[in-house]
Short mmCIF file of N, CA and C in Angstrom, two decimals:
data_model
loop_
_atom_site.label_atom_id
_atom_site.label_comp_id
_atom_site.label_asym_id
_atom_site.label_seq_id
_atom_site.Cartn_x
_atom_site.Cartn_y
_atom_site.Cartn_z
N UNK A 1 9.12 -16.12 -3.60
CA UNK A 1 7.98 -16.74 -4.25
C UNK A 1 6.79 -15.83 -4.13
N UNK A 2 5.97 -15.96 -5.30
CA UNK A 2 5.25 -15.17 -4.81
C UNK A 2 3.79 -15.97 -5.09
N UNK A 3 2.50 -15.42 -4.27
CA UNK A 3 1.68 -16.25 -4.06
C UNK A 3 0.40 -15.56 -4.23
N UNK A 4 -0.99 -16.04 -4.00
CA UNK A 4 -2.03 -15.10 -3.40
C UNK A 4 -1.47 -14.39 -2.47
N UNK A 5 -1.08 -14.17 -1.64
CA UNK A 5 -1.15 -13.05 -0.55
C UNK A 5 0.02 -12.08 -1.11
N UNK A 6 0.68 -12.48 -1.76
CA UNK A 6 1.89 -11.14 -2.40
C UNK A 6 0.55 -10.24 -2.84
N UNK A 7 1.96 -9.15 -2.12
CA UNK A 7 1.03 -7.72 -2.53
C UNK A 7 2.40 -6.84 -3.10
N UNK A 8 2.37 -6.05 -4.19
CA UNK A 8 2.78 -4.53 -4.88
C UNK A 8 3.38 -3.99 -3.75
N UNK A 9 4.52 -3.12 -3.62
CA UNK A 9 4.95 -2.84 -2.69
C UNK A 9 5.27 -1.36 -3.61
N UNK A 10 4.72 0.01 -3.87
CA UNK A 10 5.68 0.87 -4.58
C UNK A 10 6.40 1.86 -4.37
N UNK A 11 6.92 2.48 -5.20
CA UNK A 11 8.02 3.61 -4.21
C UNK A 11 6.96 4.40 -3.50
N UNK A 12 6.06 5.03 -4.02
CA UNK A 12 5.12 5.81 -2.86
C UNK A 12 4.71 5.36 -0.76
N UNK A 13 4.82 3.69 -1.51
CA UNK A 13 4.99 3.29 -0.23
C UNK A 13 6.03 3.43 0.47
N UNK A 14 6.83 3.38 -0.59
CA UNK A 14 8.57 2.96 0.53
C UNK A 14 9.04 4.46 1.09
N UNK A 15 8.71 5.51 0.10
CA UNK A 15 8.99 7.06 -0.11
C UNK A 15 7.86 7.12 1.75
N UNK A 16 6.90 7.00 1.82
CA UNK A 16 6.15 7.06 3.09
C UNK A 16 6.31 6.42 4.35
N UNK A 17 7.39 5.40 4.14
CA UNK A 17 7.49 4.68 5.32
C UNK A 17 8.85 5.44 5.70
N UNK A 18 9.99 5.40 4.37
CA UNK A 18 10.83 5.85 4.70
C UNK A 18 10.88 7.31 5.68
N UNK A 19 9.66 8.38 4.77
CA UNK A 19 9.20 9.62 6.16
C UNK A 19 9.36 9.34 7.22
N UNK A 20 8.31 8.68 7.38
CA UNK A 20 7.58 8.21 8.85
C UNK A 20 9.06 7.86 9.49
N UNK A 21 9.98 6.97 8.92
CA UNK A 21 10.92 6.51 10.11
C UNK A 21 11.79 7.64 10.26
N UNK A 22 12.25 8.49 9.22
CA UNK A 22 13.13 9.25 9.45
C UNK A 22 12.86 10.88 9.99
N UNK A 23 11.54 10.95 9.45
CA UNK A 23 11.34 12.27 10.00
C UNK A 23 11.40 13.40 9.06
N UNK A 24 11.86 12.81 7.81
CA UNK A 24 12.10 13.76 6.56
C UNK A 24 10.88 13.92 6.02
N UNK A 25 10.54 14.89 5.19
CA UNK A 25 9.85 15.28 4.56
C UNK A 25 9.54 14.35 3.14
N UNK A 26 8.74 14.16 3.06
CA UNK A 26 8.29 12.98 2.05
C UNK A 26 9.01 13.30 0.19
N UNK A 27 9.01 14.89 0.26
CA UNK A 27 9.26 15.45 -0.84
C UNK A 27 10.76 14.93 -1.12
N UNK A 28 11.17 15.54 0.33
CA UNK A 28 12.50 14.99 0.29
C UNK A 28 13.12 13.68 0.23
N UNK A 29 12.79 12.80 1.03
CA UNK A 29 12.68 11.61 0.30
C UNK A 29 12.39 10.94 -0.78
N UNK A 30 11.61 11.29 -1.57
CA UNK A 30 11.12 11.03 -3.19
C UNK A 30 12.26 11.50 -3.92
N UNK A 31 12.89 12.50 -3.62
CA UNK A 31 13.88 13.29 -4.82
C UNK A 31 15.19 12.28 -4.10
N UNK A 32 15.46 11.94 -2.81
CA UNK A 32 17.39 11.14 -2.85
C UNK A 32 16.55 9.66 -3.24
N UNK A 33 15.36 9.19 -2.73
CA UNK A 33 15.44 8.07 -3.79
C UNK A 33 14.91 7.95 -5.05
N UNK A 34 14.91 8.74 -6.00
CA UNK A 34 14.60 9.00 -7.07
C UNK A 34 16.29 9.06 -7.72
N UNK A 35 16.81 10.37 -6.99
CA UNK A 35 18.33 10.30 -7.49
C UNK A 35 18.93 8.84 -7.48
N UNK A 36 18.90 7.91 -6.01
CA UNK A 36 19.22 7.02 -5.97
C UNK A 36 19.47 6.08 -7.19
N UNK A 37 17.49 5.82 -7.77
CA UNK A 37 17.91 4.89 -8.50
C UNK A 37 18.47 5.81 -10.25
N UNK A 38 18.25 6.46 -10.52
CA UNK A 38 18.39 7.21 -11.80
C UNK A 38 20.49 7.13 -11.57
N UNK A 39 20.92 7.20 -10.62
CA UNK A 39 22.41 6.75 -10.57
C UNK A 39 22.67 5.21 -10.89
N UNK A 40 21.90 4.83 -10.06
CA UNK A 40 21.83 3.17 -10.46
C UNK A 40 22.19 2.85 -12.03
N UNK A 41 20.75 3.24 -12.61
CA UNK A 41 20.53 3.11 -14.32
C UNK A 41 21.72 4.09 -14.93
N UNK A 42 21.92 5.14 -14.46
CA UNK A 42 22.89 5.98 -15.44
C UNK A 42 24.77 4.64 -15.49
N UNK A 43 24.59 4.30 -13.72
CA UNK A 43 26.13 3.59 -14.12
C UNK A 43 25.98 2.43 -14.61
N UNK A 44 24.37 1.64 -14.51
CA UNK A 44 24.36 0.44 -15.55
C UNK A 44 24.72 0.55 -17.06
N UNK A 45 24.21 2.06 -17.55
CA UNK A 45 23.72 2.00 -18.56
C UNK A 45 25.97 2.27 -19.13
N UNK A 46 26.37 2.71 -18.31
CA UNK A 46 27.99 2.78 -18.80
C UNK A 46 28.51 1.86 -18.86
N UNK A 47 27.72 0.61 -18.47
CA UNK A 47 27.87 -0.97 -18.49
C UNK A 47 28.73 -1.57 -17.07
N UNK A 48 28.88 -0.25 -16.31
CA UNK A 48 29.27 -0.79 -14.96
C UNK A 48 28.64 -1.31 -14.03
N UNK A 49 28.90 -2.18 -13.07
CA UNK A 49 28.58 -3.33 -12.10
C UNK A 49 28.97 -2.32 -10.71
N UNK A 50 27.39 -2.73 -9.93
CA UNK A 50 27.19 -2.36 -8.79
C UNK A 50 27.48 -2.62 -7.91
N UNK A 51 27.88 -2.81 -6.66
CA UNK A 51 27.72 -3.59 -5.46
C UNK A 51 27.34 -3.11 -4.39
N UNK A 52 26.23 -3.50 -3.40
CA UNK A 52 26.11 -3.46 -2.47
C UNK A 52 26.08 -4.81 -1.47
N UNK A 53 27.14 -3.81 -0.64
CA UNK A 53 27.37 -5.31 0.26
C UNK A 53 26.29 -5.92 1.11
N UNK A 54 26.29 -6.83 1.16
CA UNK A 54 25.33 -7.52 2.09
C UNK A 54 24.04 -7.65 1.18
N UNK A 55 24.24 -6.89 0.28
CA UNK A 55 22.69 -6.54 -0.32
C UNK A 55 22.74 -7.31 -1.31
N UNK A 56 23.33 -7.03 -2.82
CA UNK A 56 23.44 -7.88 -3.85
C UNK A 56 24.70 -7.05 -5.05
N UNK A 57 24.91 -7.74 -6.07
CA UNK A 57 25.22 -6.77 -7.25
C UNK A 57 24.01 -6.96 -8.46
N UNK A 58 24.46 -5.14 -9.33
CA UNK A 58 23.67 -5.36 -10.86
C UNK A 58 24.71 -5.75 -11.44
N UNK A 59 24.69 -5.61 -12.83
CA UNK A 59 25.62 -5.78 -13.94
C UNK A 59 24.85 -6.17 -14.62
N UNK A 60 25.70 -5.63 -16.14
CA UNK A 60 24.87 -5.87 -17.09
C UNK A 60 26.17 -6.92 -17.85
N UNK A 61 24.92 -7.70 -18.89
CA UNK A 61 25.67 -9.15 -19.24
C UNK A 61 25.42 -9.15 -20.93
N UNK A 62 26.38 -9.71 -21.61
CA UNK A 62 25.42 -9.30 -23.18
C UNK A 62 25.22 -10.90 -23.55
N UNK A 63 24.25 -11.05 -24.06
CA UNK A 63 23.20 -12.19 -24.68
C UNK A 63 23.86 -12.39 -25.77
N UNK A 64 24.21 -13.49 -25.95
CA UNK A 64 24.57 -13.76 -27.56
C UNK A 64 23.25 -14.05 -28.69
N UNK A 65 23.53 -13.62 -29.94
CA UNK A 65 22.51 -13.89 -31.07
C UNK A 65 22.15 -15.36 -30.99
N UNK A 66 20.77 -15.88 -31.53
CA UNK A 66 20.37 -17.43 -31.32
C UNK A 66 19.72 -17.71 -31.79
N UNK A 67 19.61 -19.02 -32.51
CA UNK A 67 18.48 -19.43 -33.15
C UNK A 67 17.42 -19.87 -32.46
N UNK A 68 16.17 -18.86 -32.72
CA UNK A 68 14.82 -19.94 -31.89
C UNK A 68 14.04 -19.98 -32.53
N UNK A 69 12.19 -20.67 -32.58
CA UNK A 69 11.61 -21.01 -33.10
C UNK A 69 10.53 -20.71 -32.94
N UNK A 70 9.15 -20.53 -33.92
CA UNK A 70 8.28 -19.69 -32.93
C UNK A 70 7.55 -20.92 -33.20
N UNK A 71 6.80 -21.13 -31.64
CA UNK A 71 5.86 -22.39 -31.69
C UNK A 71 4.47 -22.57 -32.53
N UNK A 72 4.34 -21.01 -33.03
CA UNK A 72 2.75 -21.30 -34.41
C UNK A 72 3.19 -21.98 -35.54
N UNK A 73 4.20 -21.51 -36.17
CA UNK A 73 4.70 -21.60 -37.41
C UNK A 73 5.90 -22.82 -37.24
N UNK A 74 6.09 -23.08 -36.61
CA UNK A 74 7.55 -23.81 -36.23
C UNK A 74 8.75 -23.08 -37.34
N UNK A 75 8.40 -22.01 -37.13
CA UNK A 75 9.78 -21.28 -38.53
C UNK A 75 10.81 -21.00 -37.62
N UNK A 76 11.98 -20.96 -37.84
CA UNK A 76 13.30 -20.67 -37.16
C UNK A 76 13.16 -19.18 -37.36
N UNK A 77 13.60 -18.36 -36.22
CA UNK A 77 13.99 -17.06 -36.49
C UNK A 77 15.15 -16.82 -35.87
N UNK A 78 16.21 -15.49 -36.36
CA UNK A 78 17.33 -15.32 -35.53
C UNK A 78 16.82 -13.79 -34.71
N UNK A 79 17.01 -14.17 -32.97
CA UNK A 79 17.08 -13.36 -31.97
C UNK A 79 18.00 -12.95 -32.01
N UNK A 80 18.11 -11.26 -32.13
CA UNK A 80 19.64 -10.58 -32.07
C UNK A 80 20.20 -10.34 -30.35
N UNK A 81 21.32 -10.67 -30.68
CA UNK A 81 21.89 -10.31 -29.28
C UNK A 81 21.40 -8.98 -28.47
N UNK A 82 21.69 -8.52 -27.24
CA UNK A 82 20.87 -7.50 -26.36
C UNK A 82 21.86 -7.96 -25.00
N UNK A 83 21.78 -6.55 -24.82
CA UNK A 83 22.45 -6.34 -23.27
C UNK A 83 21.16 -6.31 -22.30
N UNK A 84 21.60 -7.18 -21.12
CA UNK A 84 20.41 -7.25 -20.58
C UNK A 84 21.62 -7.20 -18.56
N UNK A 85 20.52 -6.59 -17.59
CA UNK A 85 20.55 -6.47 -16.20
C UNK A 85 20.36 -7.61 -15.57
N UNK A 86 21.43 -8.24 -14.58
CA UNK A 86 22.13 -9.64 -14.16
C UNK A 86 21.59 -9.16 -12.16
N UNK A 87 20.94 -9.57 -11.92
CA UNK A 87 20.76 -8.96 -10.32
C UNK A 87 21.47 -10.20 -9.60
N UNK A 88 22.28 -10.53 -8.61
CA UNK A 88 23.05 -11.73 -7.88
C UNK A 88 22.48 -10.88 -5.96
N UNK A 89 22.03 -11.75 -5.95
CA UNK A 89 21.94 -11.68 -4.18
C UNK A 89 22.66 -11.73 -3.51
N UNK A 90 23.38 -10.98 -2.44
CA UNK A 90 24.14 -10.95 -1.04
C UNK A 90 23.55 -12.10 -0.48
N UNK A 91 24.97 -12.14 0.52
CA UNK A 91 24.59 -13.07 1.58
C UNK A 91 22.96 -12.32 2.72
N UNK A 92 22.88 -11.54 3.31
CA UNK A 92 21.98 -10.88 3.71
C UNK A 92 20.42 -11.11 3.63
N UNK A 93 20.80 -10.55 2.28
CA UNK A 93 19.39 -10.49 1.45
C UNK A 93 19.06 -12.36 1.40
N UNK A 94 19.93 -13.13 0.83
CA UNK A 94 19.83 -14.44 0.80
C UNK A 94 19.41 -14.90 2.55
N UNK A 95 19.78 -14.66 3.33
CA UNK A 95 19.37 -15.28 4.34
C UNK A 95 18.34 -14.99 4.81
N UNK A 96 17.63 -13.70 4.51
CA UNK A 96 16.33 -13.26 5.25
C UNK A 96 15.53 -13.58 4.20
N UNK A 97 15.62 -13.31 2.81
CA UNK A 97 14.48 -13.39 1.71
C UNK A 97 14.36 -15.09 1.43
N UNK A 98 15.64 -15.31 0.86
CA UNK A 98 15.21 -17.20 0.59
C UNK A 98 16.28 -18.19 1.43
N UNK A 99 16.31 -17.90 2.10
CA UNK A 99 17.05 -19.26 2.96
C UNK A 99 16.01 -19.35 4.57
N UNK A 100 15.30 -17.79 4.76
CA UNK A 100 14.37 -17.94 6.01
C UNK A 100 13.67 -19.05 6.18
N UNK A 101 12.76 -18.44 7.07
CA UNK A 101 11.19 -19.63 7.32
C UNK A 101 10.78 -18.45 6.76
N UNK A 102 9.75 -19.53 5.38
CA UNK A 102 8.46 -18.52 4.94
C UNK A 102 7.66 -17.98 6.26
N UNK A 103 6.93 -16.63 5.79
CA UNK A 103 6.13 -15.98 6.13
C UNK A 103 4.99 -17.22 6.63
N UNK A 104 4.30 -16.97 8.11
CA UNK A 104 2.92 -17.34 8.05
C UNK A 104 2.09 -17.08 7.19
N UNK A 105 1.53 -18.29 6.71
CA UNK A 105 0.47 -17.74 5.85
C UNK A 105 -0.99 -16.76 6.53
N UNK A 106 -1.16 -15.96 5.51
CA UNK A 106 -1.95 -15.41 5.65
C UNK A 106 -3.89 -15.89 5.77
N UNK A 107 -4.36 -15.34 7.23
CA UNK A 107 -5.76 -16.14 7.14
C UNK A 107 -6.79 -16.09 5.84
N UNK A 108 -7.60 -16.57 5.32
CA UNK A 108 -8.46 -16.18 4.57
C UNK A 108 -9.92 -15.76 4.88
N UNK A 109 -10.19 -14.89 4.62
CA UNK A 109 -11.93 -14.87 5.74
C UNK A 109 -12.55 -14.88 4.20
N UNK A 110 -13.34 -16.34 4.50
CA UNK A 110 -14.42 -15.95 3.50
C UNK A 110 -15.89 -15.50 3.66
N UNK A 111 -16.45 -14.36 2.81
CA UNK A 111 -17.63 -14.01 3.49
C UNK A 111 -19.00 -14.83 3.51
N UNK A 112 -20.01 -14.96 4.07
CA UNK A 112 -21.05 -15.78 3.81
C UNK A 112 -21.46 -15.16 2.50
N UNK A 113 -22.38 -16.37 1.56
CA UNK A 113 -22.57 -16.02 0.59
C UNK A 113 -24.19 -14.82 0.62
N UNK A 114 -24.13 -13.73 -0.08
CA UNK A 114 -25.31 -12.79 0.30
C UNK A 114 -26.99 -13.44 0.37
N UNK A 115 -27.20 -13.34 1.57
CA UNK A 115 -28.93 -13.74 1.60
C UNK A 115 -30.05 -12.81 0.66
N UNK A 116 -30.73 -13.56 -0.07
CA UNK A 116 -31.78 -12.86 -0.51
C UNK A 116 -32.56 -12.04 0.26
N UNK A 117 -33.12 -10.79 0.13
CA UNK A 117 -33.61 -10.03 0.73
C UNK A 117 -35.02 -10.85 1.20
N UNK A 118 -35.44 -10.58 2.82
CA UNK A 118 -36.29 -10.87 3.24
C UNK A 118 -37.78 -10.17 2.92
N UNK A 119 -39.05 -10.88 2.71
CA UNK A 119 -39.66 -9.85 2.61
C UNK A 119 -40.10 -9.47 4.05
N UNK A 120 -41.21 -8.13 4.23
CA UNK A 120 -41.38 -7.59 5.60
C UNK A 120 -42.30 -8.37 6.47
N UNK A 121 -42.45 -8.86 7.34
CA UNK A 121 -43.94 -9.78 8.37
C UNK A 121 -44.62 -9.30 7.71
N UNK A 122 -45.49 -10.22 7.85
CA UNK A 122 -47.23 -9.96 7.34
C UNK A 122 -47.84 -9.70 8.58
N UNK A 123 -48.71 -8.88 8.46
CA UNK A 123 -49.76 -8.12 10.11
C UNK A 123 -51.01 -9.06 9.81
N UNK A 124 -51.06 -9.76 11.18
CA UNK A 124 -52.83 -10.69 10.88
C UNK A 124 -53.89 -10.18 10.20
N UNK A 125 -54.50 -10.49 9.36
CA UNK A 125 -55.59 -10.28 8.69
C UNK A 125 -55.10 -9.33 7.55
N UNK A 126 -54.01 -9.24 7.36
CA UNK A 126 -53.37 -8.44 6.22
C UNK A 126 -53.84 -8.84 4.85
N UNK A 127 -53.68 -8.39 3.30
CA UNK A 127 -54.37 -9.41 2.13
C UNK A 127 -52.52 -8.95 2.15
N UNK A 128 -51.45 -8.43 2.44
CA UNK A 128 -50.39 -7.93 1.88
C UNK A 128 -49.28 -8.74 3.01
#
């Protein structure tokens, strides 16, 4: 689920953490997970099905043609069929991502709202 506190997570991040834990060179890391996923897409795109265990499978699934409707016009149009990417969750991934205890929520600090600038003391007998 995602909420206010979801945050973007991107490969630059993951490419940097991954460094940090392993000790590799960041460059180097960017290029095997870069290869990584560009294998991914090359064996989707041959229409073959992935698996990683524990993790999940891809596969790709084909959509049949359909009649739908567009809600301005109420006119029927026909949607052509399209191959489209099927992601199924592992057991794993299912137990830590959605079967866990959500995350604590996150605190909110809200700031006071900004005070108008004060003006400076007045000095006795001042006209200012």
């Amino acid at each position: 689920m995602s909420g206010p506190e979801a945050r973007t997570t991107t490969k630059k991040d993951l490419v940097n953490r991954i460094a940090d834990q392993t000790g590799q060179t960041k460059a180097v890391v960017r290029d095997v997970l870069q290869r990584f996923l560009d294998e991914i897409v090359d064996e989707l795109s041959l229409g073959n099905r992935i698996e990683f265990r524990e993790f999940g499978v891809f596969e790709v699934k084909q959509r049949a043609a359909r009649q739908a409707q567009n809600p301005r016009t109420l006119e029927r149009v026909e949607v052509p069929g399209k191959r489209v990417v099927k992601f199924k969750v592992g057991r794993s991934m299912r137990a830590q991502v959605c079967d866990g205890p959500a995350p604590p929520p996150t605190p909110v600090v809200v700031a006071p709202p900004p005070q108008p600038p004060q003006p400076p003391p007045r000095k006795p007998g001042s006209p200012f």
